[in-house]
PDB file of C-alpha atoms in Angstrom:
ATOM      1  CA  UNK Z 197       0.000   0.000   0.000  1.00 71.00           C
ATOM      2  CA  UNK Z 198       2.769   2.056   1.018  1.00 76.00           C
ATOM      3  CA  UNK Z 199       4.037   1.495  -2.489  1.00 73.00           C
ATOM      4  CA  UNK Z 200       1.540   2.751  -4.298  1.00 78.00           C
ATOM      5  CA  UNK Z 201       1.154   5.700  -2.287  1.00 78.00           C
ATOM      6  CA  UNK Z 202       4.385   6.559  -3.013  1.00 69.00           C
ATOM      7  CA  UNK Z 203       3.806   6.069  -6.592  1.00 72.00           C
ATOM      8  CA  UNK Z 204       0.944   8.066  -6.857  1.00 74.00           C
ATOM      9  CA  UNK Z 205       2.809  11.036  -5.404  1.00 76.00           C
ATOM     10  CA  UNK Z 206       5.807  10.528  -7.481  1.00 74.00           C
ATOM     11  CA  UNK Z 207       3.491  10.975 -10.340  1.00 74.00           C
ATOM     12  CA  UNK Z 208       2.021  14.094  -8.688  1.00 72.00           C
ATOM     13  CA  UNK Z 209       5.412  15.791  -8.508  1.00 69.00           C
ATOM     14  CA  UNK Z 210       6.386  14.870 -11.971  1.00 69.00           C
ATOM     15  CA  UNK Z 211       2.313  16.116 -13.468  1.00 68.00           C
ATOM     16  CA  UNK Z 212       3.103  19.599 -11.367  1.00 65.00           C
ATOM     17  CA  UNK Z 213       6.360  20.314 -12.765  1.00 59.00           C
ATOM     18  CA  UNK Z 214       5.048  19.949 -16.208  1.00 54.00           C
ATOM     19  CA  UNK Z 215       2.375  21.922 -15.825  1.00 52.00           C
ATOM     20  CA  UNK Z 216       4.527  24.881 -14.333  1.00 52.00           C
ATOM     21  CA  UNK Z 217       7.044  24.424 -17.191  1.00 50.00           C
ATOM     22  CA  UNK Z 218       3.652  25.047 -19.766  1.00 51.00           C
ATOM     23  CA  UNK Z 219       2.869  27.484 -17.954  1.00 53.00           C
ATOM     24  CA  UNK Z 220       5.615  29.947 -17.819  1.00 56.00           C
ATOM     25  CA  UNK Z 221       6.169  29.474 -21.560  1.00 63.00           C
ATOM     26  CA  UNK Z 222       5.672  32.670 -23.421  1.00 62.00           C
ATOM     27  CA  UNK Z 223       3.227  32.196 -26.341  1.00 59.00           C
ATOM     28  CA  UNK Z 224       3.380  34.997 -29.306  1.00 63.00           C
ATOM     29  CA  UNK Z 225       0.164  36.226 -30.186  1.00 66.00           C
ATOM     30  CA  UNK Z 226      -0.282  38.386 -33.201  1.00 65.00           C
ATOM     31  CA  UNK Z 227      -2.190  40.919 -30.891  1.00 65.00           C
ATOM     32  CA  UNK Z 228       1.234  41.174 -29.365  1.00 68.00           C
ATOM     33  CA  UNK Z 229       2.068  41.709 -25.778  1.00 73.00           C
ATOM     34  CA  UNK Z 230      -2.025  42.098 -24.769  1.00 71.00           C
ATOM     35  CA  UNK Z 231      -3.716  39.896 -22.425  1.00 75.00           C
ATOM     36  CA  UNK Z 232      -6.720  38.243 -24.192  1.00 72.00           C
ATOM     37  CA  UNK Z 233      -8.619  40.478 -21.641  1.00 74.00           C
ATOM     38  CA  UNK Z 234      -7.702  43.717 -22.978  1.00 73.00           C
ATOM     39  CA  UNK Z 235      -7.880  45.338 -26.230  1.00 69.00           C
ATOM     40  CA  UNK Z 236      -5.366  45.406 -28.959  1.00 62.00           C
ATOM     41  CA  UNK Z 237      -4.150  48.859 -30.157  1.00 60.00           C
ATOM     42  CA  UNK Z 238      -4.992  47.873 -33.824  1.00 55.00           C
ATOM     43  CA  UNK Z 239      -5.721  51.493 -34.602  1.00 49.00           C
ATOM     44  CA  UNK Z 240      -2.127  52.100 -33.431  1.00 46.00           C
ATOM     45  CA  UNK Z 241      -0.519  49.540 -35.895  1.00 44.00           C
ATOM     46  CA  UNK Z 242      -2.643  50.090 -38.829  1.00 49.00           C
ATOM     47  CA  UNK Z 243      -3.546  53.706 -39.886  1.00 53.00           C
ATOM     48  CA  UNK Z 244      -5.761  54.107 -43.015  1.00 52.00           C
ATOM     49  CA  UNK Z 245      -4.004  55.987 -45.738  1.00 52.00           C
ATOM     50  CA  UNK Z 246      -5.307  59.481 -46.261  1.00 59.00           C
ATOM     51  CA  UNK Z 247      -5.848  60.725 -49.571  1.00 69.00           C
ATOM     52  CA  UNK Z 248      -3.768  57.798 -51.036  1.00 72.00           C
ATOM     53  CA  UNK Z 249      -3.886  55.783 -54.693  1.00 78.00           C
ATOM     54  CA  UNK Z 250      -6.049  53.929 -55.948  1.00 78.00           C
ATOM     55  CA  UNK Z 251      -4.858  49.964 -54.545  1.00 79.00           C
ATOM     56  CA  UNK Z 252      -5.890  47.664 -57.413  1.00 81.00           C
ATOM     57  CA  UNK Z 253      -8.254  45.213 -57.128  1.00 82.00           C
ATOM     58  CA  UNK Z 254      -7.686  41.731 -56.615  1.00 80.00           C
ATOM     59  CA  UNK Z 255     -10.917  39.798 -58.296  1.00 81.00           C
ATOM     60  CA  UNK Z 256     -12.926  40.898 -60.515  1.00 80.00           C
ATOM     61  CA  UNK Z 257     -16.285  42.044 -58.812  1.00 83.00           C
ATOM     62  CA  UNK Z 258     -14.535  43.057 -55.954  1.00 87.00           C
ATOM     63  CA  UNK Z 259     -15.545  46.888 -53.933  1.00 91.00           C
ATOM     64  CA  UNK Z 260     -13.261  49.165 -54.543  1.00 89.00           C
ATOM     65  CA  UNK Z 261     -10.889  50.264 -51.331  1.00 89.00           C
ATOM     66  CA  UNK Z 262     -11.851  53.395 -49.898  1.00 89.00           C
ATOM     67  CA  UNK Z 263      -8.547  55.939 -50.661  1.00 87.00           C
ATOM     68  CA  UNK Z 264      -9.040  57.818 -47.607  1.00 87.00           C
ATOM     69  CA  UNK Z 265      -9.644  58.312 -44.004  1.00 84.00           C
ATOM     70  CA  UNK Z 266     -13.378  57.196 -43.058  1.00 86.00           C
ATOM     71  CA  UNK Z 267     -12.934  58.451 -39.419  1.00 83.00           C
ATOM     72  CA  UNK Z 268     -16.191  60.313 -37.997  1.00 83.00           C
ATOM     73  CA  UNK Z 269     -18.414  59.540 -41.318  1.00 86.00           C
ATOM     74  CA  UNK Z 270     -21.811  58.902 -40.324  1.00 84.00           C
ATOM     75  CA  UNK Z 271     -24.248  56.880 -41.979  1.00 89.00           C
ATOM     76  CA  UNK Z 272     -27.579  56.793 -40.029  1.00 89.00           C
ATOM     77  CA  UNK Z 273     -30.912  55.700 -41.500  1.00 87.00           C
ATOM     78  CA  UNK Z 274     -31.489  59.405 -42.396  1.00 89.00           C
ATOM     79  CA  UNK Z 275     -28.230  60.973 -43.653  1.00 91.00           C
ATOM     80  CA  UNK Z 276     -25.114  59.120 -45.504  1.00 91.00           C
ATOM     81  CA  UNK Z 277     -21.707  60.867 -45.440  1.00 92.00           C
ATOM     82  CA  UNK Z 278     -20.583  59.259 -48.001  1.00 92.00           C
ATOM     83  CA  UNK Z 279     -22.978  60.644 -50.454  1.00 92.00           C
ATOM     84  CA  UNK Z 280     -21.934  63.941 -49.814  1.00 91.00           C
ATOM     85  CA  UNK Z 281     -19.339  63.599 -52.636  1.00 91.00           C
ATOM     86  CA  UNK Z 282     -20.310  60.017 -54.671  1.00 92.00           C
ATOM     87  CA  UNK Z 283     -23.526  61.045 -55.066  1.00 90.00           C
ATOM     88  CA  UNK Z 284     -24.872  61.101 -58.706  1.00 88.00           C
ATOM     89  CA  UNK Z 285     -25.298  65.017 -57.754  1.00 90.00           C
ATOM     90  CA  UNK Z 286     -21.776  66.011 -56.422  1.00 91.00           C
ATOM     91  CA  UNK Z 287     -19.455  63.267 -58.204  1.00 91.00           C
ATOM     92  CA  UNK Z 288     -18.855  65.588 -61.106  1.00 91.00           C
ATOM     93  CA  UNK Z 289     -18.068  68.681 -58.639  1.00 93.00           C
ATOM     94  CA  UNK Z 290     -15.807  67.217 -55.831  1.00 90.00           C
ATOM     95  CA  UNK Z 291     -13.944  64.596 -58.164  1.00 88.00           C
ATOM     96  CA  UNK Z 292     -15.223  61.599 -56.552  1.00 89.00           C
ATOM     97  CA  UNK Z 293     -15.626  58.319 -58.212  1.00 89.00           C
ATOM     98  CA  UNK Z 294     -19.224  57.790 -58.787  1.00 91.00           C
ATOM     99  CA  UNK Z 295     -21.438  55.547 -56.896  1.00 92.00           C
ATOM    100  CA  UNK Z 296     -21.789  52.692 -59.477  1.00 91.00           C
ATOM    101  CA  UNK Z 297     -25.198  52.283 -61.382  1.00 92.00           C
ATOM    102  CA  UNK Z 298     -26.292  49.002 -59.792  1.00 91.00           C
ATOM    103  CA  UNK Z 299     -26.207  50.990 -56.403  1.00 93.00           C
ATOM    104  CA  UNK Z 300     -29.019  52.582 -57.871  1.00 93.00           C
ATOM    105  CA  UNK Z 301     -31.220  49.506 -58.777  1.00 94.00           C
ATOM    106  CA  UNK Z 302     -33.494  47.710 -56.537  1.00 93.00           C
ATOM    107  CA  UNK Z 303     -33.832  43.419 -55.724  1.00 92.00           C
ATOM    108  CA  UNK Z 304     -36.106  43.623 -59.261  1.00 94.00           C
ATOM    109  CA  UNK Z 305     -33.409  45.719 -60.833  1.00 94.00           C
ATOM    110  CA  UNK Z 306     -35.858  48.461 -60.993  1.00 95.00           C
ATOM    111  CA  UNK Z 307     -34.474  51.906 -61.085  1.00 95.00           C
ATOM    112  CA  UNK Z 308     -34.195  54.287 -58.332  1.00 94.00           C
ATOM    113  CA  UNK Z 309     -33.948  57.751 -58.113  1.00 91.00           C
ATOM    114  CA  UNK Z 310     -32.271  57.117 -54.906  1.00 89.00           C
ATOM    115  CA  UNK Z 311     -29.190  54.683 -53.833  1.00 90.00           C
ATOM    116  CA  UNK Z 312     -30.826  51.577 -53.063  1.00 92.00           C
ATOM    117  CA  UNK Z 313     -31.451  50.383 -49.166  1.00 90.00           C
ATOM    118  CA  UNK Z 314     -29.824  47.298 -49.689  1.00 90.00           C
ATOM    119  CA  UNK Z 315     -26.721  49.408 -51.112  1.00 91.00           C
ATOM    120  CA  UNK Z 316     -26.629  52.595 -48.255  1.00 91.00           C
ATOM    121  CA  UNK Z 317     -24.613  51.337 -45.323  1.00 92.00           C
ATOM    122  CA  UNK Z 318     -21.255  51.817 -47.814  1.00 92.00           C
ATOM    123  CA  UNK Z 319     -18.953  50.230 -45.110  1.00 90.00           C
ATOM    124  CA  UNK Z 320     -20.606  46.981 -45.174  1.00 91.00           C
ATOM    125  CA  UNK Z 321     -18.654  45.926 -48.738  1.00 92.00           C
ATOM    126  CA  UNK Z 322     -16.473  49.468 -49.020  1.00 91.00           C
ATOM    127  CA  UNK Z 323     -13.507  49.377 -46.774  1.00 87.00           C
ATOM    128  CA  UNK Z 324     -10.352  51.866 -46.432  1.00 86.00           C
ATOM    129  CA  UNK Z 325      -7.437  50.685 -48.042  1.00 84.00           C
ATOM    130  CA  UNK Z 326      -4.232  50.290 -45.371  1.00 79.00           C
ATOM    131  CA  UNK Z 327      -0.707  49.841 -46.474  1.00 72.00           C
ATOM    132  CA  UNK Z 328      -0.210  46.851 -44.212  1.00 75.00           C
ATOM    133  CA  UNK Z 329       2.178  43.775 -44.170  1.00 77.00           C
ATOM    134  CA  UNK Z 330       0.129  41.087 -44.107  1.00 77.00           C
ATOM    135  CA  UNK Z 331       0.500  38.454 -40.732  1.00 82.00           C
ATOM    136  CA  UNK Z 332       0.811  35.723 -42.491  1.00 86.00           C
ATOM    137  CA  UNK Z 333       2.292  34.290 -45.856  1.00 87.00           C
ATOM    138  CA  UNK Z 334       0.007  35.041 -48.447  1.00 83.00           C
ATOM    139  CA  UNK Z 335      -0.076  32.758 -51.884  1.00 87.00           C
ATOM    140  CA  UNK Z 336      -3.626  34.048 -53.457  1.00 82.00           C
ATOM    141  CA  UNK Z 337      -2.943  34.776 -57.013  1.00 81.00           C
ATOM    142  CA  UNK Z 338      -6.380  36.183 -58.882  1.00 76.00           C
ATOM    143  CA  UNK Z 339      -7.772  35.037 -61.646  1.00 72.00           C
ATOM    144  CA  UNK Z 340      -7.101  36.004 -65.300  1.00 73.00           C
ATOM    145  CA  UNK Z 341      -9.485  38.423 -66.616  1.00 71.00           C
ATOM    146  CA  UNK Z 342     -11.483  37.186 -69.453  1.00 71.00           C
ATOM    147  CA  UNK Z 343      -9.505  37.183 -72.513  1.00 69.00           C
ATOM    148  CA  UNK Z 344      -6.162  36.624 -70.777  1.00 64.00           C
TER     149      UNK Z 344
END
């Protein structure tokens, strides 16, 4: 009996040590030095480019980037920002790319004389481009345009 009591704390000794040894081992995190309880400084480490080119596209289809800072644009059920200078009304005026045609279209590609509902909230497909490394290796090549 004695034996096995022995054995069993033997075993307890040698589980505890491991566990410490896990336990003080540093693990990276891309969020870097932030305990999963606090929040990351991502607006520190990636600023969006203000007044910047164009980025190209990477598929075809794909939203074009926003080429400058969003910060403080409001888009609220009754008033969109954005459409300040992409409307169909101001695009000429400010030099703004225009907001594209099917914005204006509704689900029975119907025309509007307004931007569509489905098509307001910008930032849902629209993003602001960043000049950022990426995290992690990236292989994605995009497909050949039609005719290439």
């Amino acid at each position: 009996m004695r034996f096995i009591t022995a054995l069993a704390l033997a075993s307890a000794v040698l589980l505890s040590g491991a566990g410490l040894a896990g336990a003080q081992e540093k693990l990276l995190s891309e969020r870097g030095d932030v305990a999963i309880e606090q929040d990351s400084k991502v607006d520190a480490m990636f600023r969006p480019e203000r007044d910047s080119d164009l980025i190209p596209r990477d598929f075809q289809k794909q939203p074009p980037l926003v080429p400058h800072t969003v910060k403080g644009y409001n888009i609220t059920q009754n008033f969109n920002k954005c459409m300040d200078c992409h409307s169909k009304e101001r695009a000429e005026e400010t030099g703004a790319t225009l907001v594209a045609k099917s914005h204006y279209l509704d689900r029975d590609d119907k025309k509007l004389k307004n931007i569509s509902p489905r098509r307001y909230f910008c930032m849902q497909c629209h993003v602001p481009q960043f000049d950022a490394k990426p995290l992690v290796e990236n292989t994605y090549k995009p497909a050949a345009k039609k005719g290439e």
